[in-house]
Coordinates of C-alpha atoms in Angstrom, one line a residue:
X1 CA -116.8 65.0 53.0
X2 CA -118.5 65.8 56.5
X3 CA -121.9 66.9 57.2
X4 CA -123.2 70.1 55.4
X5 CA -123.0 73.5 57.2
X6 CA -124.0 76.7 55.3
X7 CA -123.2 79.9 56.6
X8 CA -123.7 83.6 55.3
X9 CA -122.9 87.0 55.9
X10 CA -125.6 89.8 55.3
X11 CA -125.2 91.2 51.6
X12 CA -123.8 94.5 51.9
X13 CA -125.9 97.6 50.6
X14 CA -123.0 99.3 48.4
X15 CA -124.3 102.9 48.0
X16 CA -120.7 103.7 49.8
X17 CA -117.1 101.8 50.1
X18 CA -116.9 99.0 52.8
X19 CA -116.4 100.3 56.4
X20 CA -114.9 98.6 59.4
X21 CA -118.7 96.7 60.3
X22 CA -118.7 95.4 56.6
X23 CA -115.1 93.9 57.7
X24 CA -115.9 92.8 61.2
X25 CA -118.9 90.8 59.9
X26 CA -117.0 88.9 57.2
X27 CA -114.0 88.2 59.3
X28 CA -115.9 86.6 61.8
X29 CA -117.9 84.6 59.5
X30 CA -114.5 83.7 57.6
X31 CA -113.6 82.2 61.2
X32 CA -116.7 80.6 61.5
X33 CA -116.6 78.9 58.3
X34 CA -112.8 78.0 58.9
X35 CA -113.6 76.7 62.1
X36 CA -116.3 74.4 61.2
X37 CA -114.1 73.3 57.9
X38 CA -111.3 72.4 60.8
X39 CA -114.2 70.6 62.4
X40 CA -114.6 68.0 59.4
X41 CA -118.1 69.9 58.1
X42 CA -118.7 70.4 54.4
X43 CA -118.8 74.2 54.7
X44 CA -120.8 76.4 52.2
X45 CA -119.9 80.3 52.9
X46 CA -121.8 82.8 51.0
X47 CA -121.2 86.9 51.0
X48 CA -122.3 89.4 48.5
X49 CA -124.1 92.6 47.7
X50 CA -127.7 94.1 47.9
X51 CA -127.8 96.1 44.9
X52 CA -131.6 97.2 44.5
X53 CA -133.7 99.8 45.8
X54 CA -134.4 103.6 46.0
X55 CA -131.0 104.7 47.4
X56 CA -129.0 103.2 45.0
X57 CA -131.2 104.7 42.2
X58 CA -130.7 108.0 43.6
X59 CA -127.1 108.0 43.8
X60 CA -126.6 106.5 40.2
X61 CA -128.8 109.6 39.3
X62 CA -126.8 111.9 41.5
X63 CA -123.5 110.7 39.9
X64 CA -125.1 110.5 36.5
X65 CA -124.5 107.0 35.8
X66 CA -126.8 104.1 35.1
X67 CA -127.6 102.2 38.3
X68 CA -126.3 98.5 36.8
X69 CA -123.0 100.6 36.3
X70 CA -122.7 102.0 39.7
X71 CA -123.5 98.6 41.0
X72 CA -120.7 97.3 39.2
X73 CA -118.2 99.8 40.5
X74 CA -119.3 99.3 44.1
X75 CA -119.9 95.8 44.2
X76 CA -116.4 95.3 43.2
X77 CA -114.9 97.4 46.3
X78 CA -116.7 94.5 48.7
X79 CA -115.1 91.9 46.5
X80 CA -111.7 93.6 47.0
X81 CA -112.0 93.8 50.4
X82 CA -113.0 89.8 51.1
X83 CA -110.2 89.1 48.8
X84 CA -107.3 91.7 51.1
X85 CA -109.0 90.2 54.4
X86 CA -108.3 86.6 53.4
X87 CA -112.2 85.7 53.4
X88 CA -112.7 82.8 51.6
X89 CA -116.1 82.7 50.3
X90 CA -117.8 79.9 48.1
X91 CA -120.3 82.2 46.4
X92 CA -120.4 85.8 46.1
X93 CA -124.0 86.8 45.5
X94 CA -125.0 90.0 43.4
X95 CA -128.9 90.8 43.6
X96 CA -128.6 92.1 39.8
X97 CA -128.0 88.4 38.7
X98 CA -130.8 87.1 36.3
X99 CA -130.4 84.0 38.7
X100 CA -131.6 85.8 41.9
X101 CA -134.6 87.5 39.8
X102 CA -135.6 84.1 39.0
X103 CA -135.4 82.9 42.7
X104 CA -137.0 85.9 44.2
X105 CA -140.3 85.9 41.6
X106 CA -140.5 82.1 42.5
X107 CA -140.8 83.2 46.3
X108 CA -143.2 85.5 45.6
X109 CA -145.4 83.1 43.4
X110 CA -145.2 80.6 46.3
X111 CA -146.5 83.3 48.8
X112 CA -149.1 84.3 46.3
X113 CA -150.2 80.9 45.7
X114 CA -150.3 80.4 49.6
X115 CA -153.3 83.6 49.9
X116 CA -150.6 85.9 51.8
X117 CA -150.3 88.6 49.4
X118 CA -152.7 91.2 48.5
X119 CA -153.3 94.7 46.3
X120 CA -153.9 97.8 48.8
X121 CA -152.9 101.6 49.0
X122 CA -149.9 102.0 50.9
X123 CA -150.1 105.0 53.5
X124 CA -147.0 105.3 55.8
X125 CA -143.7 106.8 57.0
X126 CA -140.8 105.3 55.0
X127 CA -137.0 105.8 55.6
X128 CA -135.3 105.9 52.3
X129 CA -132.1 105.2 54.2
X130 CA -133.1 102.2 55.7
X131 CA -135.4 101.0 53.2
X132 CA -137.7 100.6 56.0
X133 CA -141.4 101.2 57.1
X134 CA -142.0 102.8 60.6
X135 CA -144.9 102.8 62.6
X136 CA -145.9 106.6 64.1
X137 CA -145.3 105.2 67.6
X138 CA -141.7 104.2 66.5
X139 CA -140.8 107.8 65.4
X140 CA -138.4 109.9 67.6
X141 CA -138.1 114.1 66.8
X142 CA -135.0 115.3 65.7
X143 CA -133.3 118.7 66.9
X144 CA -135.6 120.5 64.3
X145 CA -138.5 118.7 65.4
X146 CA -138.8 116.7 62.0
X147 CA -139.6 113.1 62.4
X148 CA -136.6 110.7 62.3
X149 CA -136.7 107.0 62.5
X150 CA -135.5 105.1 65.5
X151 CA -131.9 104.7 63.7
X152 CA -132.1 108.8 63.6
X153 CA -132.7 108.7 59.4
X154 CA -135.0 111.3 57.9
X155 CA -138.6 109.6 57.0
X156 CA -141.0 110.4 54.4
X157 CA -144.8 110.4 54.1
X158 CA -145.6 107.9 51.6
X159 CA -148.5 107.1 49.5
X160 CA -148.8 104.5 46.7
X161 CA -150.5 101.2 45.2
X162 CA -148.5 98.3 46.9
X163 CA -149.0 94.7 47.4
X164 CA -148.9 93.7 51.0
X165 CA -147.9 90.6 52.6
X166 CA -149.8 89.2 55.5
X167 CA -147.4 89.3 58.2
X168 CA -150.0 89.6 61.3
X169 CA -151.0 85.8 60.3
X170 CA -147.5 84.8 61.2
X171 CA -147.4 86.2 65.0
X172 CA -148.3 83.1 66.7
X173 CA -146.0 80.9 64.6
X174 CA -143.1 83.3 65.0
X175 CA -143.6 83.7 68.6
X176 CA -143.5 79.3 68.7
X177 CA -140.6 79.8 66.7
X178 CA -138.3 82.1 68.9
X179 CA -139.7 80.0 72.4
X180 CA -138.9 76.6 70.7
X181 CA -135.0 76.8 70.4
X182 CA -132.0 79.0 69.5
X183 CA -133.2 80.3 66.3
X184 CA -132.2 83.9 67.7
X185 CA -128.7 84.5 69.4
X186 CA -127.7 86.5 71.2
X187 CA -130.8 85.8 73.9
X188 CA -130.9 89.8 74.1
X189 CA -131.8 89.8 70.3
X190 CA -134.2 87.0 71.0
X191 CA -135.8 88.8 73.7
X192 CA -136.1 92.5 71.7
X193 CA -137.6 90.6 68.8
X194 CA -140.1 88.5 70.8
X195 CA -141.3 91.8 72.5
X196 CA -141.5 93.7 69.1
X197 CA -143.8 90.7 67.7
X198 CA -145.6 90.3 70.7
X199 CA -147.0 93.9 70.5
X200 CA -148.6 92.9 67.3
X201 CA -147.7 92.8 63.8
X202 CA -149.2 94.8 60.9
X203 CA -149.1 93.3 57.4
X204 CA -146.3 94.7 55.5
X205 CA -146.2 96.5 52.1
X206 CA -143.9 94.7 49.6
X207 CA -143.8 96.1 46.6
X208 CA -142.9 99.9 45.1
X209 CA -144.3 101.7 41.9
X210 CA -142.6 105.0 42.4
X211 CA -139.2 103.9 41.1
X212 CA -138.3 100.6 39.0
X213 CA -134.7 99.6 40.1
X214 CA -135.4 96.4 41.6
X215 CA -137.2 92.6 40.7
X216 CA -140.2 93.2 39.0
X217 CA -143.4 91.7 40.7
X218 CA -144.8 88.6 38.7
X219 CA -147.9 89.7 36.6
X220 CA -147.7 93.5 38.0
X221 CA -144.7 94.7 36.0
X222 CA -145.3 98.4 37.0
X223 CA -144.2 97.0 40.7
X224 CA -141.0 96.0 42.1
X225 CA -140.4 94.0 45.0
X226 CA -139.7 95.9 48.4
X227 CA -136.0 95.4 48.8
X228 CA -135.9 93.2 51.9
X229 CA -137.9 90.5 49.8
X230 CA -135.3 90.8 47.2
X231 CA -132.4 90.8 49.5
X232 CA -133.2 87.9 51.9
X233 CA -133.9 85.6 49.1
X234 CA -130.4 85.7 48.3
X235 CA -129.5 83.2 50.7
X236 CA -131.7 81.0 48.4
X237 CA -130.3 82.0 45.1
X238 CA -126.7 81.0 45.9
X239 CA -127.8 77.5 46.1
X240 CA -129.3 77.1 42.9
X241 CA -133.0 77.9 44.4
X242 CA -136.0 77.1 42.7
X243 CA -133.7 74.3 41.4
X244 CA -134.3 72.2 44.9
X245 CA -131.7 69.7 43.6
X246 CA -128.1 70.0 43.8
X247 CA -126.6 72.5 46.5
X248 CA -129.9 73.3 47.6
X249 CA -131.1 69.7 48.6
X250 CA -127.5 69.5 50.2
X251 CA -127.0 73.0 52.2
X252 CA -130.6 74.3 52.7
X253 CA -131.8 75.2 55.6
X254 CA -129.0 77.3 56.4
X255 CA -127.1 76.7 59.8
X256 CA -126.3 80.2 60.3
X257 CA -127.1 83.9 58.8
X258 CA -124.5 86.2 60.7
X259 CA -125.9 89.6 60.8
X260 CA -125.7 93.2 62.4
X261 CA -127.9 94.0 65.1
X262 CA -129.6 96.7 63.1
X263 CA -131.0 94.4 60.7
X264 CA -132.1 91.5 63.1
X265 CA -135.9 92.4 62.6
X266 CA -135.6 91.7 59.3
X267 CA -134.0 88.2 59.6
X268 CA -135.9 87.0 62.5
X269 CA -139.6 88.2 61.6
X270 CA -139.8 88.6 57.7
X271 CA -137.6 86.1 56.3
X272 CA -139.0 83.2 58.4
X273 CA -142.4 84.5 57.7
X274 CA -141.8 84.8 54.0
X275 CA -140.5 81.5 54.0
X276 CA -143.2 79.9 56.3
X277 CA -145.7 81.5 53.4
X278 CA -143.7 79.8 50.7
X279 CA -143.2 76.6 52.2
X280 CA -139.6 77.0 52.5
X281 CA -138.0 75.4 55.5
X282 CA -136.4 77.9 58.0
X283 CA -132.9 78.5 58.6
X284 CA -131.4 77.2 61.8
X285 CA -130.1 80.3 63.4
X286 CA -129.8 84.2 63.1
X287 CA -127.1 85.6 64.9
X288 CA -127.2 89.7 65.4
X289 CA -123.4 90.9 66.5
X290 CA -122.7 93.8 67.8
X291 CA -121.3 97.1 66.4
X292 CA -117.6 97.8 66.2
X293 CA -117.1 101.6 67.8
X294 CA -113.9 103.9 66.9
X295 CA -112.5 104.8 70.3
X296 CA -115.7 104.0 71.8
X297 CA -117.7 106.1 69.4
X298 CA -119.9 104.9 66.6
X299 CA -118.4 105.6 63.1
X300 CA -120.0 108.5 60.8
X301 CA -119.1 110.5 57.9
X302 CA -119.9 113.3 59.9
X303 CA -117.7 113.1 62.6
X304 CA -115.0 112.0 59.8
X305 CA -113.9 109.1 62.2
X306 CA -114.9 106.2 59.3
X307 CA -111.9 103.7 59.0
X308 CA -111.3 101.8 55.7
X309 CA -110.5 98.3 56.7
X310 CA -108.2 97.7 53.8
X311 CA -105.9 100.4 55.1
X312 CA -106.1 98.9 58.7
X313 CA -105.2 95.6 57.5
X314 CA -102.5 97.3 55.5
X315 CA -100.9 99.2 58.1
X316 CA -101.1 96.2 61.1
X317 CA -101.4 93.1 58.7
X318 CA -104.2 90.9 57.9
X319 CA -103.7 88.4 60.6
X320 CA -103.2 90.7 63.2
X321 CA -106.3 92.7 62.5
X322 CA -108.6 89.5 62.6
X323 CA -106.9 88.4 65.6
X324 CA -107.7 91.5 67.3
X325 CA -111.0 91.6 66.6
X326 CA -111.9 87.9 67.1
X327 CA -110.0 88.6 70.7
X328 CA -111.0 92.0 71.7
X329 CA -114.8 91.8 71.1
X330 CA -117.4 89.6 72.6
X331 CA -119.0 88.5 69.6
X332 CA -122.7 89.6 70.2
X333 CA -121.9 92.7 71.9
X334 CA -120.5 96.0 70.8
X335 CA -116.9 96.4 70.9
X336 CA -114.3 99.4 70.2
X337 CA -110.8 99.6 68.7
X338 CA -107.9 101.9 68.2
X339 CA -104.5 101.7 66.6
X340 CA -103.1 101.7 70.3
X341 CA -105.4 98.5 71.2
X342 CA -104.4 96.8 67.9
X343 CA -100.7 97.1 68.8
X344 CA -100.8 96.4 72.3
X345 CA -102.9 92.9 72.1
X346 CA -101.3 91.7 69.1
X347 CA -97.7 92.1 70.5
X348 CA -98.3 90.9 73.7
X349 CA -100.2 87.8 72.6
X350 CA -99.2 87.3 69.0
X351 CA -95.7 88.7 68.8
X352 CA -94.5 88.0 72.5
X353 CA -96.0 85.2 73.7
X354 CA -97.1 82.9 70.8
X355 CA -94.7 84.0 68.3
X356 CA -91.8 84.1 70.5
X357 CA -92.5 80.8 71.6
X358 CA -92.5 79.4 68.0
X359 CA -89.4 81.2 67.5
X360 CA -87.3 80.2 70.2
X361 CA -88.4 76.8 70.0
X362 CA -87.8 76.4 66.4
X363 CA -84.3 78.0 66.9
X364 CA -82.9 75.9 69.4
X365 CA -83.9 72.9 67.6
X366 CA -82.2 74.5 64.6
X367 CA -79.0 75.5 66.5
X368 CA -78.6 72.7 69.1
X369 CA -80.2 69.5 67.3
X370 CA -79.3 70.5 63.8
X371 CA -82.7 70.8 62.8
X372 CA -83.4 67.1 63.4
X373 CA -86.7 66.0 64.8
X374 CA -86.3 62.9 67.3
X375 CA -89.4 60.9 68.3
X376 CA -89.1 58.6 71.4
X377 CA -87.3 60.5 74.0
X378 CA -88.0 59.9 77.3
X379 CA -90.9 62.3 79.4
X380 CA -91.1 63.7 82.5
X381 CA -94.1 64.3 84.8
X382 CA -93.4 68.3 83.6
X383 CA -93.8 67.0 80.1
X384 CA -97.0 65.2 80.7
X385 CA -98.7 68.1 82.7
X386 CA -97.6 70.4 79.7
X387 CA -99.4 68.2 77.0
X388 CA -102.4 68.2 79.4
X389 CA -102.4 71.8 79.4
X390 CA -102.4 72.5 75.7
X391 CA -104.8 69.5 75.1
X392 CA -107.4 71.5 77.8
X393 CA -107.0 75.0 76.4
X394 CA -107.5 73.7 72.6
X395 CA -110.7 71.8 73.9
X396 CA -111.7 75.0 75.5
X397 CA -111.0 76.9 72.0
X398 CA -113.1 74.5 70.1
X399 CA -115.8 74.5 72.4
X400 CA -116.1 78.2 72.5
X401 CA -115.9 78.6 69.1
X402 CA -118.5 76.2 68.2
X403 CA -120.4 78.5 70.5
X404 CA -119.3 81.4 68.8
X405 CA -117.8 82.8 71.6
X406 CA -114.1 83.5 69.9
X407 CA -113.0 85.6 72.7
X408 CA -113.6 83.1 75.2
X409 CA -111.8 80.6 73.0
X410 CA -108.8 82.4 72.5
X411 CA -108.4 83.4 75.9
X412 CA -108.2 79.6 76.4
X413 CA -105.8 79.3 73.8
X414 CA -103.5 81.8 75.7
X415 CA -103.8 80.0 78.8
X416 CA -102.0 77.3 77.2
X417 CA -99.7 79.6 75.4
X418 CA -98.8 80.8 78.8
X419 CA -98.5 77.1 80.2
X420 CA -95.9 76.6 77.2
X421 CA -94.0 79.7 78.2
X422 CA -93.6 78.8 81.9
X423 CA -92.6 75.5 80.7
X424 CA -89.5 77.0 79.0
X425 CA -88.6 79.0 81.8
X426 CA -89.1 76.3 84.2
X427 CA -87.1 73.4 82.0
X428 CA -84.6 76.3 80.4
X429 CA -83.4 74.1 77.6
X430 CA -80.4 76.6 77.2
X431 CA -79.3 75.7 80.3
X432 CA -79.7 71.9 79.7
X433 CA -77.4 72.1 76.8
X434 CA -74.3 72.1 79.2
X435 CA -75.7 69.8 82.0
X436 CA -78.2 67.5 80.3
X437 CA -78.1 67.4 76.3
X438 CA -80.3 64.5 76.3
X439 CA -82.7 66.4 78.2
X440 CA -82.7 69.3 76.4
X441 CA -83.7 67.6 73.5
X442 CA -86.4 65.9 75.0
X443 CA -87.8 69.4 76.3
X444 CA -87.3 70.9 72.5
X445 CA -89.1 67.9 71.1
X446 CA -92.5 68.7 73.2
X447 CA -92.1 72.3 72.7
X448 CA -92.1 71.0 69.0
X449 CA -95.3 69.1 69.5
X450 CA -97.3 71.8 71.7
X451 CA -96.4 74.8 69.0
X452 CA -97.8 72.6 66.2
X453 CA -100.7 71.8 68.0
X454 CA -101.7 75.3 69.4
X455 CA -100.7 76.2 65.9
X456 CA -103.3 74.2 64.2
X457 CA -105.8 75.2 66.8
X458 CA -106.0 78.9 66.1
X459 CA -105.4 78.7 62.4
X460 CA -109.1 79.6 61.6
X461 CA -108.2 83.2 63.1
X462 CA -104.9 83.5 61.4
X463 CA -104.6 81.4 58.5
X464 CA -101.6 83.0 56.6
X465 CA -99.1 83.4 59.6
X466 CA -100.0 79.8 60.6
X467 CA -99.6 78.1 57.4
X468 CA -96.2 79.8 57.1
X469 CA -95.0 78.5 60.7
X470 CA -96.5 74.8 59.8
X471 CA -94.7 74.7 56.3
X472 CA -91.4 75.2 58.4
X473 CA -92.8 72.5 60.8
X474 CA -93.2 69.8 58.0
X475 CA -97.0 69.7 58.3
X476 CA -98.6 68.7 54.7
X477 CA -101.3 71.1 53.9
X478 CA -103.6 68.1 54.1
X479 CA -102.8 68.0 57.9
X480 CA -103.8 71.0 59.2
X481 CA -107.7 70.5 60.5
X482 CA -108.6 69.3 63.9
X483 CA -108.5 65.7 62.9
X484 CA -104.8 66.0 62.8
X485 CA -104.8 67.0 66.3
X486 CA -106.1 63.6 67.4
X487 CA -103.4 61.6 64.8
X488 CA -101.6 59.8 67.7
X489 CA -98.5 58.7 65.1
X490 CA -97.7 62.1 63.4
X491 CA -95.0 63.1 65.2
X492 CA -93.2 59.5 65.0
X493 CA -93.9 59.5 61.4
X494 CA -92.4 62.9 60.9
X495 CA -89.2 61.8 62.8
X496 CA -88.5 58.7 60.7
X497 CA -88.8 60.6 57.5
X498 CA -85.7 62.5 58.7
X499 CA -87.2 65.9 58.6
X500 CA -85.0 68.6 59.6
X501 CA -86.0 72.1 61.1
X502 CA -84.4 75.0 58.9
X503 CA -83.5 78.5 60.2
X504 CA -86.8 79.7 61.2
X505 CA -88.7 82.5 59.9
X506 CA -90.8 84.7 62.4
X507 CA -94.6 84.7 61.4
X508 CA -95.6 87.3 64.1
X509 CA -93.6 90.6 63.6
X510 CA -93.8 93.2 66.5
X511 CA -96.2 95.9 65.4
X512 CA -95.4 99.7 65.7
X513 CA -97.7 102.4 65.7
X514 CA -98.4 104.6 62.8
X515 CA -96.5 108.1 63.4
X516 CA -99.9 109.9 62.8
X517 CA -101.7 107.8 65.5
X518 CA -98.7 108.0 68.0
X519 CA -98.7 112.0 67.6

């Protein structure tokens, strides 16, 4: 196995069913994990659900069920979403698991041993919906004059005994962390967090006594931990912490936490400070992606525009949805989607450009060469130029994907696809069949090779369709990572094996707009 690479999504708060934002983060992180695997890394990919806190307790009470029963039901929706969207996670963590309680209590004990926790009284503005405290200066006035958090959620004045974490002590260390490398990406998020920390940090209330649905504070059984201490520790729990052998020693520190921009503060300020206090190495990078807007609007229950991501995948296909989201949205910025945009983008690029290229090439080989793959045919300058264009396009995709610039990477890949389609038009193998059958065979064999390479390159984004295509091209399941692109003799070996292309099946069907969207 290659070098370890540990990537995580944020864990989802399951007080409602998954929405398109959850799906977007899961898909993007899955593409990162598959890309790193294709690059030869030994990847560990974790996702899960964040099940404690006042919101879950209140919702369970409203429904007349226990919090544990509610968590079991709601967590299943998130697991089902991952399975429906082909998210290849290694660990699905639930914060209600006993191993997570053990890991979080150990982190707490280490912070306490370092002198960073003390008991006091908390008075301040708290948003139940955000599970976050806000300073008076951060609050905004609602339409009725009521106080709201910066996210527009209601806040309540709260007074209770609480444990505090000496966050203020870590201000300089955090600023040093931000300035010394790429801990926070993209840069706009790093600038926001830096400005916030430069404004001064106050100590953080990290326990509650007003409810009991959470992880008990060691030695203070009437206190439960602040839900963010609990939630953030999930990244360690899934590796077996506090056992520092095994998976923890192999995969920690995490290479990348992929999160939404609305929770960057928790991941870029609280989390590294907790870890510094506990003497645990820091993750290498936190990436805050943007929001996905429905026709330019943020989704909300009140607007009635909340989209079920599984319904979207059932309508357009999982691979089409994955491709669209990675292609359409610059990762890190907000993006917009609509049924029309999905259909337009996927038909133009997946169905008409790449899908048609693959289908035409394999069909002509099947019809005109009895499906026989032949190596060693003479090549022209046009062939060499196409191989170079495809190599360049794939190199561009790989570099951009390493930089998490998926849209740019797929743009580079599309340029290579366009070069192939131009080559087909110029070489016109259907005309060569009559005038120069040997040259026709050479052209079709060039196309076979470039289609295979382009398929392997884009496989992290659209794995199911690409595997169906590579099955039709005689490519073994173990020869579909990027090392297979460097294999010099694969084509000669395939031809020598007597491989024959069967009648091909298209893998990227044209999409139709559902009637209700077209109306």
